């Protein structure tokens, strides 16, 4: 796959993202721990032994233990994957930072052997919706403007569509909502920095934000999204995508009109005509 043209607009500043990730604290990566548990559960349901797995992840230390002998690949714009070399590819907690998510999935599909499995887990559109709303309203009220602060993340339906666009068979998309509680908005933002999920948007403000914006955002957050004990609730939505590299052995949908049994027979009921 070719790199984007030098003048092509990029949503994310990959250099800043790398700097953020370099300061990550392992004890703050609870989202990755939840993602690992989810991936393990899904793999346990697959009746297949994988002998050539690869994991695309910015945090090799966290993900290297999930599958013995898995090859860990950095989530660069061009992935270090060879065509047809793997029977399992896991794209782990990085797709929501990709400037070209479809391109990432296409590269993973090309790296799979026939009937190879692709598993993606990433953050979805409901993630930090409380923080996004509170900061947006606060900035409008305090500065009469609005700047990009929380990365826009794809919705479940959109991500499912990406699997089809990337050429995967038997695509499935579902989600796992998680809720965390924080003392205040500053506690939440410190935690985001500690897990490397803070603002890396190309269009972000390049100068410090006035404290009045955050103070107002704290007030709005407390008013609209309080937790029962007076803390703040923050939503993190994990989306899991599953797809298979096409192969002739996979089940195919029947042609319309080729059914050999009426629906009423399958349900054990009588068939009646609809009234005119």
XYZ file of C-alpha atoms in Angstrom:
276
model
C 0.000 0.000 0.000
C 1.265 3.451 -0.877
C 1.706 6.162 1.715
C -0.664 9.139 1.494
C 0.541 12.023 -0.620
C 2.668 14.498 1.391
C 0.006 17.197 1.122
C -2.878 14.886 1.998
C -4.740 16.066 5.107
C -4.192 13.902 8.196
C -6.636 13.834 11.058
C -4.028 12.691 13.570
C -0.524 13.978 14.291
C 1.387 10.695 14.421
C 4.538 12.337 15.814
C 2.632 13.740 18.789
C 0.848 10.422 19.225
C 4.212 8.641 19.461
C 5.365 11.132 22.091
C 2.208 10.554 24.122
C 2.634 6.790 23.948
C 6.264 7.056 25.073
C 5.030 8.507 28.386
C 2.444 5.789 29.052
C 2.227 4.209 32.497
C 1.528 0.479 32.381
C -0.664 0.667 35.476
C -3.030 3.008 33.590
C -3.737 0.649 30.679
C -6.964 -0.808 32.078
C -8.629 -0.443 28.668
C -6.005 -2.698 27.132
C -6.530 -5.226 29.918
C -10.270 -5.249 29.174
C -9.522 -5.575 25.452
C -7.192 -8.517 26.071
C -9.875 -10.315 28.094
C -12.377 -9.739 25.280
C -9.999 -11.031 22.610
C -9.191 -14.130 24.672
C -12.913 -14.866 25.086
C -13.509 -14.589 21.347
C -10.548 -16.760 20.451
C -11.787 -19.435 22.865
C -14.983 -19.677 20.796
C -13.129 -20.295 17.530
C -12.660 -23.984 16.761
C -9.334 -23.522 15.035
C -5.651 -23.661 15.951
C -3.587 -20.690 14.807
C 0.056 -21.306 13.990
C 1.136 -17.968 12.506
C -0.461 -15.137 14.516
C 0.380 -11.437 14.342
C -0.713 -8.609 16.639
C -0.758 -4.982 15.525
C -0.258 -2.884 18.656
C 1.632 0.183 19.891
C 2.290 -1.596 23.202
C 4.198 -4.803 22.595
C 4.829 -5.439 26.305
C 1.104 -5.519 27.085
C 0.006 -7.698 24.156
C 2.947 -10.062 23.722
C 1.640 -12.559 26.296
C -1.823 -13.015 24.794
C -0.634 -15.587 22.220
C 2.714 -17.383 22.477
C 5.054 -16.719 19.527
C 2.786 -14.029 18.053
C 4.618 -11.481 15.918
C 4.074 -7.969 17.283
C 3.701 -5.269 14.618
C 3.701 -1.526 15.236
C 0.604 0.317 14.018
C 2.482 2.371 11.438
C 0.702 3.826 8.426
C 2.273 0.995 6.391
C 2.229 -2.208 8.436
C 5.212 -4.538 8.459
C 3.149 -7.500 7.256
C 3.951 -9.857 4.398
C 1.120 -11.012 2.093
C -0.371 -14.401 2.961
C 1.933 -14.942 5.942
C -0.500 -15.181 8.875
C -3.592 -17.184 9.811
C -4.580 -14.727 12.563
C -4.159 -10.948 12.753
C -5.275 -8.972 15.795
C -5.428 -5.189 15.432
C -5.259 -4.153 19.069
C -6.468 -0.783 20.399
C -4.968 1.274 17.586
C -7.481 1.565 14.733
C -9.132 4.627 16.281
C -5.795 6.484 15.816
C -5.368 5.502 12.154
C -5.504 8.213 9.509
C -6.551 5.510 7.018
C -8.512 2.819 8.906
C -9.690 1.104 5.715
C -6.093 0.917 4.544
C -5.089 -0.707 7.828
C -7.766 -3.383 7.395
C -6.857 -3.996 3.739
C -3.218 -4.508 4.720
C -4.277 -6.983 7.410
C -6.507 -8.836 4.941
C -3.635 -9.143 2.458
C -1.438 -10.555 5.230
C -3.911 -13.365 5.952
C -3.847 -16.827 4.475
C -7.157 -18.087 3.010
C -9.711 -18.574 5.788
C -7.526 -16.578 8.172
C -9.140 -14.675 11.027
C -9.028 -10.922 11.631
C -9.900 -9.525 15.058
C -10.022 -5.785 15.685
C -10.651 -4.115 19.000
C -10.681 -0.339 19.254
C -12.481 2.585 20.844
C -15.863 3.527 19.392
C -18.028 6.593 18.989
C -19.555 6.675 22.478
C -16.115 6.936 24.076
C -15.763 10.066 26.229
C -18.988 11.569 24.905
C -19.451 13.244 28.300
C -16.042 14.938 28.134
C -16.571 15.968 24.507
C -19.926 17.602 25.289
C -18.700 19.333 28.460
C -15.524 20.755 26.920
C -17.365 21.887 23.797
C -20.063 23.746 25.705
C -17.516 25.248 28.115
C -15.296 26.542 25.333
C -18.234 28.125 23.525
C -19.371 29.864 26.713
C -15.906 31.033 27.803
C -14.162 31.831 24.495
C -17.062 31.996 22.027
C -15.178 29.434 19.914
C -14.687 25.700 19.528
C -11.512 23.701 18.928
C -10.873 19.971 18.358
C -10.146 18.312 21.703
C -11.520 14.757 21.684
C -10.834 12.613 18.631
C -13.938 11.708 16.606
C -14.386 7.932 16.732
C -16.379 5.794 14.353
C -19.765 4.320 15.209
C -20.421 0.589 15.292
C -22.269 0.532 11.949
C -19.512 2.496 10.206
C -16.782 0.194 11.497
C -18.749 -2.876 10.399
C -18.951 -1.351 6.936
C -15.167 -0.938 6.885
C -14.762 -4.715 7.146
C -16.833 -5.190 4.015
C -14.953 -2.461 2.161
C -11.674 -4.163 3.100
C -12.870 -7.427 1.528
C -13.491 -9.577 4.599
C -15.988 -12.427 4.567
C -18.494 -13.124 7.346
C -18.040 -9.693 8.987
C -19.363 -9.157 12.516
C -19.262 -5.984 14.620
C -20.353 -5.584 18.225
C -19.528 -3.414 21.208
C -18.702 -3.533 24.902
C -19.458 -0.371 26.904
C -17.324 0.328 29.974
C -17.788 3.024 32.606
C -15.057 4.482 34.802
C -15.421 7.019 37.599
C -13.153 9.974 38.319
C -12.826 12.569 41.061
C -13.032 15.450 38.606
C -12.265 16.408 35.020
C -8.563 16.945 35.793
C -8.321 13.410 37.181
C -9.867 12.086 33.942
C -7.494 14.038 31.709
C -4.468 12.916 33.727
C -5.607 9.319 33.275
C -5.978 9.834 29.513
C -2.413 11.152 29.378
C -1.187 8.183 31.422
C -2.744 5.738 28.928
C -1.565 7.650 25.825
C -5.095 8.551 24.715
C -4.833 12.330 25.062
C -5.335 14.811 22.239
C -3.188 14.094 19.154
C -5.439 15.754 16.577
C -3.595 17.646 13.875
C -5.972 20.592 14.268
C -5.668 20.848 18.054
C -4.769 24.128 19.740
C -1.011 24.601 19.927
C -1.133 26.875 22.979
C -2.323 26.202 26.564
C -6.036 26.451 27.237
C -7.198 28.977 29.817
C -8.045 27.309 33.110
C -11.488 28.958 33.020
C -12.466 26.604 30.170
C -11.692 23.536 32.268
C -13.353 24.988 35.348
C -16.522 25.610 33.347
C -16.283 22.133 31.807
C -16.030 20.641 35.308
C -19.191 22.489 36.297
C -21.069 21.285 33.201
C -19.790 17.721 33.612
C -20.933 17.586 37.258
C -24.337 18.902 36.278
C -25.009 16.596 33.331
C -22.996 13.411 33.970
C -22.683 12.844 37.722
C -21.915 9.469 39.288
C -23.953 8.366 42.319
C -21.185 9.178 44.822
C -20.519 12.692 43.522
C -17.744 11.620 41.162
C -17.850 11.847 37.357
C -18.780 8.980 35.029
C -16.767 8.495 31.832
C -17.824 6.107 29.071
C -15.352 4.009 27.086
C -16.839 1.975 24.248
C -14.832 -1.004 23.037
C -15.810 -2.154 19.551
C -14.807 -5.609 18.352
C -14.724 -6.466 14.654
C -14.416 -10.004 13.306
C -13.810 -10.987 9.703
C -12.346 -13.848 7.716
C -10.110 -13.884 4.694
C -12.292 -15.280 1.873
C -12.031 -18.994 1.139
C -14.136 -21.503 -0.812
C -14.647 -23.597 2.328
C -16.672 -20.857 4.018
C -20.492 -20.993 4.089
C -22.227 -19.096 1.305
C -25.684 -17.508 1.393
C -28.368 -19.332 -0.615
C -29.755 -17.783 -3.772
C -33.117 -16.045 -3.311
C -35.964 -18.469 -4.008
C -33.840 -21.597 -3.504
C -35.327 -22.588 -0.119
C -36.700 -26.144 0.075
C -38.976 -25.587 3.103
C -41.671 -23.053 3.900
C -41.136 -20.824 6.954
C -44.423 -22.067 8.471
C -43.110 -25.648 8.414
C -39.872 -24.624 10.103
C -41.804 -22.808 12.826
C -44.379 -25.575 13.217
C -47.345 -23.313 12.594
C -50.100 -22.810 10.066
C -49.673 -20.482 7.143
C -52.465 -18.018 6.434
C -53.123 -15.337 3.866
C -52.887 -11.687 4.775
C -56.144 -9.728 4.536
C -56.562 -7.608 1.414
